[in-house]
PDB file of C-alpha atoms in Angstrom:
ATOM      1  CA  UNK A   1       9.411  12.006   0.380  1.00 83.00           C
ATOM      2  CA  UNK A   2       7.297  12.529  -2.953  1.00 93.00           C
ATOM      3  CA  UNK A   3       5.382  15.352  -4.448  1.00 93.00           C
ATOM      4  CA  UNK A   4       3.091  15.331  -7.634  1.00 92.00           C
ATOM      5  CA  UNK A   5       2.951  18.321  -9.610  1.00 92.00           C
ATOM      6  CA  UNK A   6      -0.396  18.330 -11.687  1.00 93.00           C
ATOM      7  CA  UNK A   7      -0.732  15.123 -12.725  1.00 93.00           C
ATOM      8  CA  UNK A   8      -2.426  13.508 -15.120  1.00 94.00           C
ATOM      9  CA  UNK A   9      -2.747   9.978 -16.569  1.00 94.00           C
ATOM     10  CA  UNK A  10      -4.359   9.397 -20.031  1.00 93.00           C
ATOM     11  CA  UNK A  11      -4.627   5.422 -21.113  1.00 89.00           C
ATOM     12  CA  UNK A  12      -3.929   4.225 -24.508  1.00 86.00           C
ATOM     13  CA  UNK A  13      -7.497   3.869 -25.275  1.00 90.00           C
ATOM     14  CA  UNK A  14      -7.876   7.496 -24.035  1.00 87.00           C
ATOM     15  CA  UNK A  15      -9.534   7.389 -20.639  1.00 91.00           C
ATOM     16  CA  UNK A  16      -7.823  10.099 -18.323  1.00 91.00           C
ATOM     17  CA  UNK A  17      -7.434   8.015 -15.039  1.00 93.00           C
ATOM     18  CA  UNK A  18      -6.159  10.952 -13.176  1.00 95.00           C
ATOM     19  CA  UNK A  19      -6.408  14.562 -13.303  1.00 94.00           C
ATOM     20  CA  UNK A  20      -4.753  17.497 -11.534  1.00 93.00           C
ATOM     21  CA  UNK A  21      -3.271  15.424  -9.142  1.00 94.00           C
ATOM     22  CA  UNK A  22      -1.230  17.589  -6.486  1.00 95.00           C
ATOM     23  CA  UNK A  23      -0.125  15.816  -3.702  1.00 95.00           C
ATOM     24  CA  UNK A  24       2.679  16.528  -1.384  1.00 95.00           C
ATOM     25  CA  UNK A  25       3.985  13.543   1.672  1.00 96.00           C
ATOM     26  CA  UNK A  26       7.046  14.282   3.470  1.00 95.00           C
ATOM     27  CA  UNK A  27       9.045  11.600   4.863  1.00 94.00           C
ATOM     28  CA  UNK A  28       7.405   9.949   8.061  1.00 95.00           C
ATOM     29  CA  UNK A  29       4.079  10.519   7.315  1.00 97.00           C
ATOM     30  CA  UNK A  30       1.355   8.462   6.931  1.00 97.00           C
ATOM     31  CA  UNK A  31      -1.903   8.620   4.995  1.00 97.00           C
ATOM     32  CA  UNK A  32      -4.811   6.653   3.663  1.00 97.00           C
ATOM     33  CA  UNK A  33      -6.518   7.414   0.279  1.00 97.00           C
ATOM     34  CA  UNK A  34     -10.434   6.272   0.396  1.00 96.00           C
ATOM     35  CA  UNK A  35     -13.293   7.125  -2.594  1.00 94.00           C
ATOM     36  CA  UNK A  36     -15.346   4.721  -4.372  1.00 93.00           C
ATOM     37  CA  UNK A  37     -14.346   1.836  -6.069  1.00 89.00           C
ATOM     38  CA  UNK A  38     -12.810   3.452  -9.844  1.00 89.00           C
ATOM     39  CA  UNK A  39     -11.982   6.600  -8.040  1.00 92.00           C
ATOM     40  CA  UNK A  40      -7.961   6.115  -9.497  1.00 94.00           C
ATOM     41  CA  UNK A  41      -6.831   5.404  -5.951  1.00 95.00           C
ATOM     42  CA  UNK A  42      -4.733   2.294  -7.405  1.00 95.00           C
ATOM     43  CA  UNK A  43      -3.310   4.181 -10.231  1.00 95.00           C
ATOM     44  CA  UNK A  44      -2.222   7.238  -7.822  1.00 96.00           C
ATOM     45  CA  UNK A  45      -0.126   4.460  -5.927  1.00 96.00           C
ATOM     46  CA  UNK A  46       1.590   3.140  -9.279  1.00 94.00           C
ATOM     47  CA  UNK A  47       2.295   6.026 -10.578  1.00 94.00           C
ATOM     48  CA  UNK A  48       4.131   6.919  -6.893  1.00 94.00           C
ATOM     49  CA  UNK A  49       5.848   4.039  -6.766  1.00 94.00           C
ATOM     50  CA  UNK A  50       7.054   5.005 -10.633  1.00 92.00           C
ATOM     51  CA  UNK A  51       5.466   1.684 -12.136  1.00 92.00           C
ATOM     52  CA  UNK A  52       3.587   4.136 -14.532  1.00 92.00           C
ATOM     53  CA  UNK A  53       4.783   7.634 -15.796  1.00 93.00           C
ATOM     54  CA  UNK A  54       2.467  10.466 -16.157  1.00 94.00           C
ATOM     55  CA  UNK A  55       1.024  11.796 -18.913  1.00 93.00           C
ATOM     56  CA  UNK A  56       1.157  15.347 -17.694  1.00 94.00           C
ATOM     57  CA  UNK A  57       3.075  16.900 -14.824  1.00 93.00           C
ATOM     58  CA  UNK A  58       5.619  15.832 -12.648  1.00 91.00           C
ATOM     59  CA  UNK A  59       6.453  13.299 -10.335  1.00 92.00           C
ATOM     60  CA  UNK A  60       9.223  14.027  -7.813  1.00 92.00           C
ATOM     61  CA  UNK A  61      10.113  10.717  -5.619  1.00 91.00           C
ATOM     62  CA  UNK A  62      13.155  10.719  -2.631  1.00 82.00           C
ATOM     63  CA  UNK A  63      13.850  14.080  -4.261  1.00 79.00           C
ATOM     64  CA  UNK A  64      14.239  13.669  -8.034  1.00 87.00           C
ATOM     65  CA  UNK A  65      12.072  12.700 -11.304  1.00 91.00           C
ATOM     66  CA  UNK A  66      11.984   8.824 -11.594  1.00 91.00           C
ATOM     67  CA  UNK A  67      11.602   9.248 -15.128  1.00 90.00           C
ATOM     68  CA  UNK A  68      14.714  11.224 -15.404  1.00 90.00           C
ATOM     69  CA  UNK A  69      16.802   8.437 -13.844  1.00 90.00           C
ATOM     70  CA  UNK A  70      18.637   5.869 -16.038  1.00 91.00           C
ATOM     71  CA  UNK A  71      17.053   2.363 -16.507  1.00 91.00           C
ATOM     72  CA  UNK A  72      19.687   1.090 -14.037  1.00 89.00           C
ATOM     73  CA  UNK A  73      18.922   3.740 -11.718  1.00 90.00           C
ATOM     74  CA  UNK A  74      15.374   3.826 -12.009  1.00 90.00           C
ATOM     75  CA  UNK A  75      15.648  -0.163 -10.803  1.00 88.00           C
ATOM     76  CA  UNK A  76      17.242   0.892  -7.768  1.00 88.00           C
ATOM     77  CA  UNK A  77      14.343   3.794  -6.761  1.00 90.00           C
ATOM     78  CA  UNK A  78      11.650   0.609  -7.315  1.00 89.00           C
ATOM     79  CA  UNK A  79      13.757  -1.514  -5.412  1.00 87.00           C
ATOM     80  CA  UNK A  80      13.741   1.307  -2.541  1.00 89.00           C
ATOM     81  CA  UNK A  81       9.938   1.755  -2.405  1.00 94.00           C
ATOM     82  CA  UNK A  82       8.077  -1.477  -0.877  1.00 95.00           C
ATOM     83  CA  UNK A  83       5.013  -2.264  -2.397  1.00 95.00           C
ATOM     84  CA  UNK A  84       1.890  -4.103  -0.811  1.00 95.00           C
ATOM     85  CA  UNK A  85      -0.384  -5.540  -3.313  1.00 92.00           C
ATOM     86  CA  UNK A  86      -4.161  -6.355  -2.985  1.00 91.00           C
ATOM     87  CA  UNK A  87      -3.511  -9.434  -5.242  1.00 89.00           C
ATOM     88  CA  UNK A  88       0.442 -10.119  -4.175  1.00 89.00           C
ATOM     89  CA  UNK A  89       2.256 -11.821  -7.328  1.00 87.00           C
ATOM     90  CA  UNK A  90       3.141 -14.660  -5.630  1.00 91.00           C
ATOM     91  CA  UNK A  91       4.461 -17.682  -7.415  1.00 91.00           C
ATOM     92  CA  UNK A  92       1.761 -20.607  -6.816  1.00 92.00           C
ATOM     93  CA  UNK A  93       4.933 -23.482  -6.221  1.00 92.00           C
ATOM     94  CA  UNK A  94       7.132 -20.661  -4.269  1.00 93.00           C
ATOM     95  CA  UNK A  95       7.735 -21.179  -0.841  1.00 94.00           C
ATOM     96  CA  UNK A  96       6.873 -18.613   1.650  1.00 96.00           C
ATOM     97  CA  UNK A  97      10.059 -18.142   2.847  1.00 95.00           C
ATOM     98  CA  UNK A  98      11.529 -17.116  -0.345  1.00 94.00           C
ATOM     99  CA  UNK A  99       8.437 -14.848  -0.911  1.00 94.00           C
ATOM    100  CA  UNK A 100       9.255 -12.782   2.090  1.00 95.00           C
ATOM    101  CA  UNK A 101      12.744 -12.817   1.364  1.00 94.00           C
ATOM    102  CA  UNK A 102      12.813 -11.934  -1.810  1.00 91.00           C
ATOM    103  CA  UNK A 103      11.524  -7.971  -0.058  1.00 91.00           C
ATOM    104  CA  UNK A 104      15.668  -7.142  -0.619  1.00 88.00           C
ATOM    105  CA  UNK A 105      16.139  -8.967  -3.844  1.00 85.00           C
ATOM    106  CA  UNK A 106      16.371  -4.836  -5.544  1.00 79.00           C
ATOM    107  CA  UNK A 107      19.282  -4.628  -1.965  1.00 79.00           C
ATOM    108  CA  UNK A 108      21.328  -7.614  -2.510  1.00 78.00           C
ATOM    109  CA  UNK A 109      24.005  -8.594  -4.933  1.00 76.00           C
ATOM    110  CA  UNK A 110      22.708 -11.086  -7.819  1.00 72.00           C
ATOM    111  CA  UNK A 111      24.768 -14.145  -6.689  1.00 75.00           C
ATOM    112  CA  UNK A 112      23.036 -13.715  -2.882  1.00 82.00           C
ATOM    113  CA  UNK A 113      19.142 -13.684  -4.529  1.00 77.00           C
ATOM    114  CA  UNK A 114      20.529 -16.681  -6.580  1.00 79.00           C
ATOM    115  CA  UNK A 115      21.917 -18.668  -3.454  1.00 77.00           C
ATOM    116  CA  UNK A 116      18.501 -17.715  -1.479  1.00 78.00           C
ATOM    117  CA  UNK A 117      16.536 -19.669  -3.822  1.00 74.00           C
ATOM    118  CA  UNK A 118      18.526 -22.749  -3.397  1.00 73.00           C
ATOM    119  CA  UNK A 119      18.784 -22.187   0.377  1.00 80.00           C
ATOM    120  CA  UNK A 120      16.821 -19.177   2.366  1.00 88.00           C
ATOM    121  CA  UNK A 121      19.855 -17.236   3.241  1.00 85.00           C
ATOM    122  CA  UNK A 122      17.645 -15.292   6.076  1.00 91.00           C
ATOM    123  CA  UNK A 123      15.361 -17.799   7.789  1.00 95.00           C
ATOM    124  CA  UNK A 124      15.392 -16.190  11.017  1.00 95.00           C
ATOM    125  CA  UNK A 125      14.675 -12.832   9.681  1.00 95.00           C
ATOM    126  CA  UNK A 126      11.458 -14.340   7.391  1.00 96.00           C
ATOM    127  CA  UNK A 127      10.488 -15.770  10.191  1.00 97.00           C
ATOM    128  CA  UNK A 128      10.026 -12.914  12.093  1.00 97.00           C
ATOM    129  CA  UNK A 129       8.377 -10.429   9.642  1.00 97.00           C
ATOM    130  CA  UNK A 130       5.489 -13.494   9.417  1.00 97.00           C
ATOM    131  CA  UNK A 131       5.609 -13.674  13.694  1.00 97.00           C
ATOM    132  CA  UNK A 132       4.479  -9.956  13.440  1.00 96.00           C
ATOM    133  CA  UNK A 133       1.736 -10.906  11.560  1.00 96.00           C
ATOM    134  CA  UNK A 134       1.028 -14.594  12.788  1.00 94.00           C
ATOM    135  CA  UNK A 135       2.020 -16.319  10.208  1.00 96.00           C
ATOM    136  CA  UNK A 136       5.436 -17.633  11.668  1.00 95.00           C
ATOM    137  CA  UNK A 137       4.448 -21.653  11.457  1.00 95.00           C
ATOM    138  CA  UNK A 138       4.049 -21.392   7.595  1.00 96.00           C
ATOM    139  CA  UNK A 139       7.274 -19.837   6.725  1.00 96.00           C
ATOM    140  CA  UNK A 140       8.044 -23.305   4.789  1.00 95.00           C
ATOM    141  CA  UNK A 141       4.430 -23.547   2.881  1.00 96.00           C
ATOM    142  CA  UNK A 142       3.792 -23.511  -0.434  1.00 96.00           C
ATOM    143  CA  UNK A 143       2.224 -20.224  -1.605  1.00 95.00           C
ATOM    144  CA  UNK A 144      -0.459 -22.065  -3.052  1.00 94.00           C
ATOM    145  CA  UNK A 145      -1.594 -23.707   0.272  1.00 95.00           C
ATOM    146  CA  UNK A 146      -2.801 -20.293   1.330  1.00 95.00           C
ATOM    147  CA  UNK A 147      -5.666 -18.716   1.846  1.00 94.00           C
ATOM    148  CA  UNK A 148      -6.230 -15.107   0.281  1.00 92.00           C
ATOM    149  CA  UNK A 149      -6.059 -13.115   3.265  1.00 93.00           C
ATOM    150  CA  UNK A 150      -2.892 -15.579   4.140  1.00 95.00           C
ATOM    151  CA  UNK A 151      -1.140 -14.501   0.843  1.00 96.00           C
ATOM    152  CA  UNK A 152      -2.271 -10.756   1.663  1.00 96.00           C
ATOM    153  CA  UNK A 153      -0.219 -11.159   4.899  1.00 96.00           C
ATOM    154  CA  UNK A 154       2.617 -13.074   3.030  1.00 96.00           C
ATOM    155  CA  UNK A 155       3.058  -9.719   0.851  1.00 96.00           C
ATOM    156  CA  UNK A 156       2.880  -7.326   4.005  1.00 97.00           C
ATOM    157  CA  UNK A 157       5.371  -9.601   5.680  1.00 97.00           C
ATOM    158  CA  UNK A 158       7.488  -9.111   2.106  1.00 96.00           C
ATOM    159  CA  UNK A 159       7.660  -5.372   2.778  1.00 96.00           C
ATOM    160  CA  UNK A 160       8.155  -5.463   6.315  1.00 97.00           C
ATOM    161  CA  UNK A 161      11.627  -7.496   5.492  1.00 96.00           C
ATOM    162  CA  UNK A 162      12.251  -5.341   2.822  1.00 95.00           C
ATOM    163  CA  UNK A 163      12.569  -2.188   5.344  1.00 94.00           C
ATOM    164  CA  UNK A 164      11.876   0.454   2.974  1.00 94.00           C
ATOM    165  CA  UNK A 165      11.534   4.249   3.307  1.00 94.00           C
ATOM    166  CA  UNK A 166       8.350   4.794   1.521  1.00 96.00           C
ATOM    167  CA  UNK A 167       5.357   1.856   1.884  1.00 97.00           C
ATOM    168  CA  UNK A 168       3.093   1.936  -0.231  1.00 97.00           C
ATOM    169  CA  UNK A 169      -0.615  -0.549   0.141  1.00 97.00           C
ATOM    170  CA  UNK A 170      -2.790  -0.744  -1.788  1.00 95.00           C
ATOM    171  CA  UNK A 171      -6.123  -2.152  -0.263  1.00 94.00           C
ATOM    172  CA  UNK A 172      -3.756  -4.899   1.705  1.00 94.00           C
ATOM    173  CA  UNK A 173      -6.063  -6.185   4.088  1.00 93.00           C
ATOM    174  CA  UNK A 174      -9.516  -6.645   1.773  1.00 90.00           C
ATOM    175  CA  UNK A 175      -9.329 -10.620   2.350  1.00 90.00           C
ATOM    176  CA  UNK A 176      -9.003 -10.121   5.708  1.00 92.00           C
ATOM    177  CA  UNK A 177     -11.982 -10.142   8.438  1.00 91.00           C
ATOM    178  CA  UNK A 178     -12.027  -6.930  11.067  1.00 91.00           C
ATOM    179  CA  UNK A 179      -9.825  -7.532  13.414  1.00 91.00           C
ATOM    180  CA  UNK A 180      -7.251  -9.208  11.722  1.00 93.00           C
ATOM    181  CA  UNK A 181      -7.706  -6.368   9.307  1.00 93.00           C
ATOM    182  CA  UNK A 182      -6.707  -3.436  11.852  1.00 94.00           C
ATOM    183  CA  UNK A 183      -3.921  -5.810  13.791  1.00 94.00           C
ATOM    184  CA  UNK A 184      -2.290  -5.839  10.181  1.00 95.00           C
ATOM    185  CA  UNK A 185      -2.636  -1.973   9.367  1.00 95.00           C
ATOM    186  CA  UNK A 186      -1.630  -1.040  12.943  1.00 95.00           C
ATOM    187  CA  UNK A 187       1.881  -3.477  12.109  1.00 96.00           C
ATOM    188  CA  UNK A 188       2.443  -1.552   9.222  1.00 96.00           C
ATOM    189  CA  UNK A 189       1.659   2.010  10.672  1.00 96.00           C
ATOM    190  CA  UNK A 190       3.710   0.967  14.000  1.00 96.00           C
ATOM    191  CA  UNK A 191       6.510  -0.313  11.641  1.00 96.00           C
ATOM    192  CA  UNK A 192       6.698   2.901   9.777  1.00 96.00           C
ATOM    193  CA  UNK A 193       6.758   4.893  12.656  1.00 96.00           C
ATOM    194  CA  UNK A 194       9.312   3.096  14.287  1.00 96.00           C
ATOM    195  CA  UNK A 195      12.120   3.412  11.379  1.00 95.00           C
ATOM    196  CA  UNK A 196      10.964   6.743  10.849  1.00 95.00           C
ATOM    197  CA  UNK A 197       9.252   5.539   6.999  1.00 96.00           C
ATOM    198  CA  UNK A 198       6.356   6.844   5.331  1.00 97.00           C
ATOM    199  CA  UNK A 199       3.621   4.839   4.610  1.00 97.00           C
ATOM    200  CA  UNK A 200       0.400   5.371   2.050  1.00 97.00           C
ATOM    201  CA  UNK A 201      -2.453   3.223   2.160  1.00 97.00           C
ATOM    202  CA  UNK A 202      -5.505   2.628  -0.193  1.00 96.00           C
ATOM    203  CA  UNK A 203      -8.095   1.296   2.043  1.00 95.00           C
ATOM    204  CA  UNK A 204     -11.868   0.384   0.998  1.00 91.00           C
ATOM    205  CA  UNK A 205     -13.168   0.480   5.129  1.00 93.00           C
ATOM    206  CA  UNK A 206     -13.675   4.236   5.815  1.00 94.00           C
ATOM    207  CA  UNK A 207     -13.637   4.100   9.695  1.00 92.00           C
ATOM    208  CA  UNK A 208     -10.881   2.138   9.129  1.00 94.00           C
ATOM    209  CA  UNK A 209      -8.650   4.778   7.405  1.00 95.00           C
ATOM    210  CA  UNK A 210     -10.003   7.064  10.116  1.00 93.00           C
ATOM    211  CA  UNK A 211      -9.007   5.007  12.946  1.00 92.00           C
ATOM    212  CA  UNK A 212      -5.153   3.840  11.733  1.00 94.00           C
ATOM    213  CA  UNK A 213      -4.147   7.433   9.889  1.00 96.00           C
ATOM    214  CA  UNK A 214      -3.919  11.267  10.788  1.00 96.00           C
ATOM    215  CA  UNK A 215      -4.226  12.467   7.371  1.00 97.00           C
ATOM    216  CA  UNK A 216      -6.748  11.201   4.954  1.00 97.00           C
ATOM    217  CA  UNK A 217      -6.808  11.578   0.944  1.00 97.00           C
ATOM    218  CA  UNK A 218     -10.203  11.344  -0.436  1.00 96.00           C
ATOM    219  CA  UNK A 219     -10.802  10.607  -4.399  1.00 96.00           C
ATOM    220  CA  UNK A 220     -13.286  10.665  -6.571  1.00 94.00           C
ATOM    221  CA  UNK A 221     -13.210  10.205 -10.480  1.00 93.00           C
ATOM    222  CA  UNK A 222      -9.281  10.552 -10.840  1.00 94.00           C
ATOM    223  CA  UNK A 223      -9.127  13.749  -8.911  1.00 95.00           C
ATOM    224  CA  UNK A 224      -8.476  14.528  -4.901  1.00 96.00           C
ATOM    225  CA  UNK A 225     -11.909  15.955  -3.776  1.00 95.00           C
ATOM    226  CA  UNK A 226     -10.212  16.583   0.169  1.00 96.00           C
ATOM    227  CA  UNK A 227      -6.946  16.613   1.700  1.00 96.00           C
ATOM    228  CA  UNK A 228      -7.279  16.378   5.358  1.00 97.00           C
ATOM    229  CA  UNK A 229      -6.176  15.802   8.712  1.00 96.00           C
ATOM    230  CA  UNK A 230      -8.380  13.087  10.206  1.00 95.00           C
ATOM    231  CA  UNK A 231     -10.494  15.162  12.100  1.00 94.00           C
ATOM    232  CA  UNK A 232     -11.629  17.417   9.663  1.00 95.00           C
ATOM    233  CA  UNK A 233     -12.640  14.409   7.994  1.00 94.00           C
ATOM    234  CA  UNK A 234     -16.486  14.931   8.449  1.00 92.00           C
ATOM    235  CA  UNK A 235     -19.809  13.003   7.973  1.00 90.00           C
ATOM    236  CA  UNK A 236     -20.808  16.246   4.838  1.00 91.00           C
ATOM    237  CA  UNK A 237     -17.591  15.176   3.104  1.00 93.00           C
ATOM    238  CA  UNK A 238     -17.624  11.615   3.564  1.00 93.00           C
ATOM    239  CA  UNK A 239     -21.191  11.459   1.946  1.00 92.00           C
ATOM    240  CA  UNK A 240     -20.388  13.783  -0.698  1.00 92.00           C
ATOM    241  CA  UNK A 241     -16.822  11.589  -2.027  1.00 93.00           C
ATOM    242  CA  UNK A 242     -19.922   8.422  -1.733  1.00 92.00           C
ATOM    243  CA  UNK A 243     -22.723  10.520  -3.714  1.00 88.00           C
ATOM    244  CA  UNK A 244     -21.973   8.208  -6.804  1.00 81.00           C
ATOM    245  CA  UNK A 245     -22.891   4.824  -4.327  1.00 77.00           C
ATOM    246  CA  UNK A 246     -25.995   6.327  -2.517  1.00 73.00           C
ATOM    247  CA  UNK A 247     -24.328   8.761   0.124  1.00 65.00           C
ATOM    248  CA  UNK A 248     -23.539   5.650   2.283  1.00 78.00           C
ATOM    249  CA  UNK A 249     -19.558   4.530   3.070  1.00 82.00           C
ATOM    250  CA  UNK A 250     -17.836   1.501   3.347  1.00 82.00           C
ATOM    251  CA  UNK A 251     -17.034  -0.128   6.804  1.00 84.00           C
ATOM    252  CA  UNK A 252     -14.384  -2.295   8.497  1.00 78.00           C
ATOM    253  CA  UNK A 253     -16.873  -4.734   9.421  1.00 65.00           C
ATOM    254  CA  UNK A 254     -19.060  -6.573   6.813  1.00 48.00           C
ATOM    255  CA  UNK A 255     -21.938  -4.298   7.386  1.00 45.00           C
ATOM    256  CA  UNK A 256     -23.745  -2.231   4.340  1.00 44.00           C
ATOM    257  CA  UNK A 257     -22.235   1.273   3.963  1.00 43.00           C
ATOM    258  CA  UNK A 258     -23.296   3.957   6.351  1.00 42.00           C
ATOM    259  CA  UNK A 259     -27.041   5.669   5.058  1.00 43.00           C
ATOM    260  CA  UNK A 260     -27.076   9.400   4.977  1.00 40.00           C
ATOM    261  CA  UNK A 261     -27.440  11.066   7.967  1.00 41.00           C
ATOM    262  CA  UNK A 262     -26.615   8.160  10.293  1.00 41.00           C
ATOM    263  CA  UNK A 263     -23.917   8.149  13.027  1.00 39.00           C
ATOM    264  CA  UNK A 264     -20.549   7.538  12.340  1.00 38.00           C
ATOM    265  CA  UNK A 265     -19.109   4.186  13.804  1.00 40.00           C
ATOM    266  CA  UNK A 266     -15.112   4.482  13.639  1.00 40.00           C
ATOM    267  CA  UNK A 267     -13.670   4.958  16.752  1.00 42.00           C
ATOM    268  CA  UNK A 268      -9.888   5.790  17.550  1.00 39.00           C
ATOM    269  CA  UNK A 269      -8.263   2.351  18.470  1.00 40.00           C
ATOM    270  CA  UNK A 270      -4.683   3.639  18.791  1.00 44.00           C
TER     271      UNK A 270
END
């Protein structure tokens, strides 16, 4: 699906965000990325989804260079790749219904996203990407009658109308508490596996990357300190990625991170 060839991003003020980045996902997988908070875990995700270009290296996405497409072509790879944002840009005054459909704006011809925003063109099909994530009886709300973690599950709901072959998240359930937290990752993973898509997540809970993904990506100051299959995933490594915030790890539940040398508390829920 996409493969990163020693990457690097250097900012215009000249702090290298990323560094050596190698990273391989074939289509179908799925993956979380954890590390401590400035670890370049939401600048790895932009520059897959080609919103940024590397500085250095190469980025191969659905089998070519993004960067090597032309501008109309490159709109049509973006408009392939859904995108689930921490902070979704949603229009205050928009209605929800038009948020979520607006998932196949990048799919449909110009005069059909133009007619949508008169009229929803797709009610019934809005309406059931919020079901999946209980948000059916607000499909006509104003954006800005949300809550945070409602507006988190408007943008998930986005993507899951959108029906694209590579997902990517990028901490999309922080406003959320616990269990509404892993319901909404195990829609996405259970969506992804059921078209066959492949689906990266940047998640802050530890035990909840553990729980939801068989592979996990650990980062730490722009580089990938561990590529793993969950179970190699281990307490030593998982205090050594957290060295920088006391040894200790972030959990699902609004408890302070794990101490050194204490029992893990992730459990498999699937």
């Amino acid at each position: 699906m996409f493969r990163l060839h020693d990457v690097e991003l250097t900012h215009g003020n000249g702090f290298v965000a990323l560094r050596d980045i190698a990273l391989a996902v074939q289509a179908g997988e799925q993956l979380a990325i954890v590390g401590p908070s400035g670890a370049g875990k939401t600048t790895l995700l932009r520059l897959i989804s080609a919103a940024l270009r590397p500085s250095k290296g190469r980025i191969d996405v659905r089998g070519g260079d993004p960067w090597a497409l032309s501008p109309v072509a490159l709109r049509r790879l973006r408009a392939r790749i859904g995108v689930a944002h921490q902070a979704p840009p949603l229009p205050p005054r928009q209605r929800v219904v038009t948020a979520v459909l607006a998932g196949r704006l990048g799919q449909w011809p110009w005069w059909k996203g133009i007619a949508s925003l008169a009229y929803p063109v797709d009610v019934a099909g809005a309406r059931a990407a919020l079901a999946r994530l209980e948000l059916g009886e607000r499909i006509f709300d104003r954006c800005d009658r949300l809550s945070g973690g409602q507006l988190q599950r408007v943008g998930i709901a986005r993507v899951l109308y959108q029906q694209a072959q590579l997902v990517l998240a990028d901490e999309p359930v922080s406003a959320l508490d616990p269990a509404l937290a892993l319901q909404t990752i195990q829609v996405l993973s259970r969506d992804a596996t059921a078209r066959g898509a492949t689906l990266v997540a940047s998640l802050h809970a530890v035990d909840l990357a553990r729980s939801c993904f068989p592979r996990i990506v650990g980062m730490r100051e722009g580089r990938i300190a561990f590529d793993l299959p969950v179970g190699e995933v281990d307490e030593a490594l998982l205090r050594e990625l957290y060295a920088t915030e006391g040894g200790g790890w972030p959990l699902l539940a609004s408890e302070p991170p794990l101490a050194a040398g204490a029992p893990l508390r992730g459990t498999c829920w699937r």
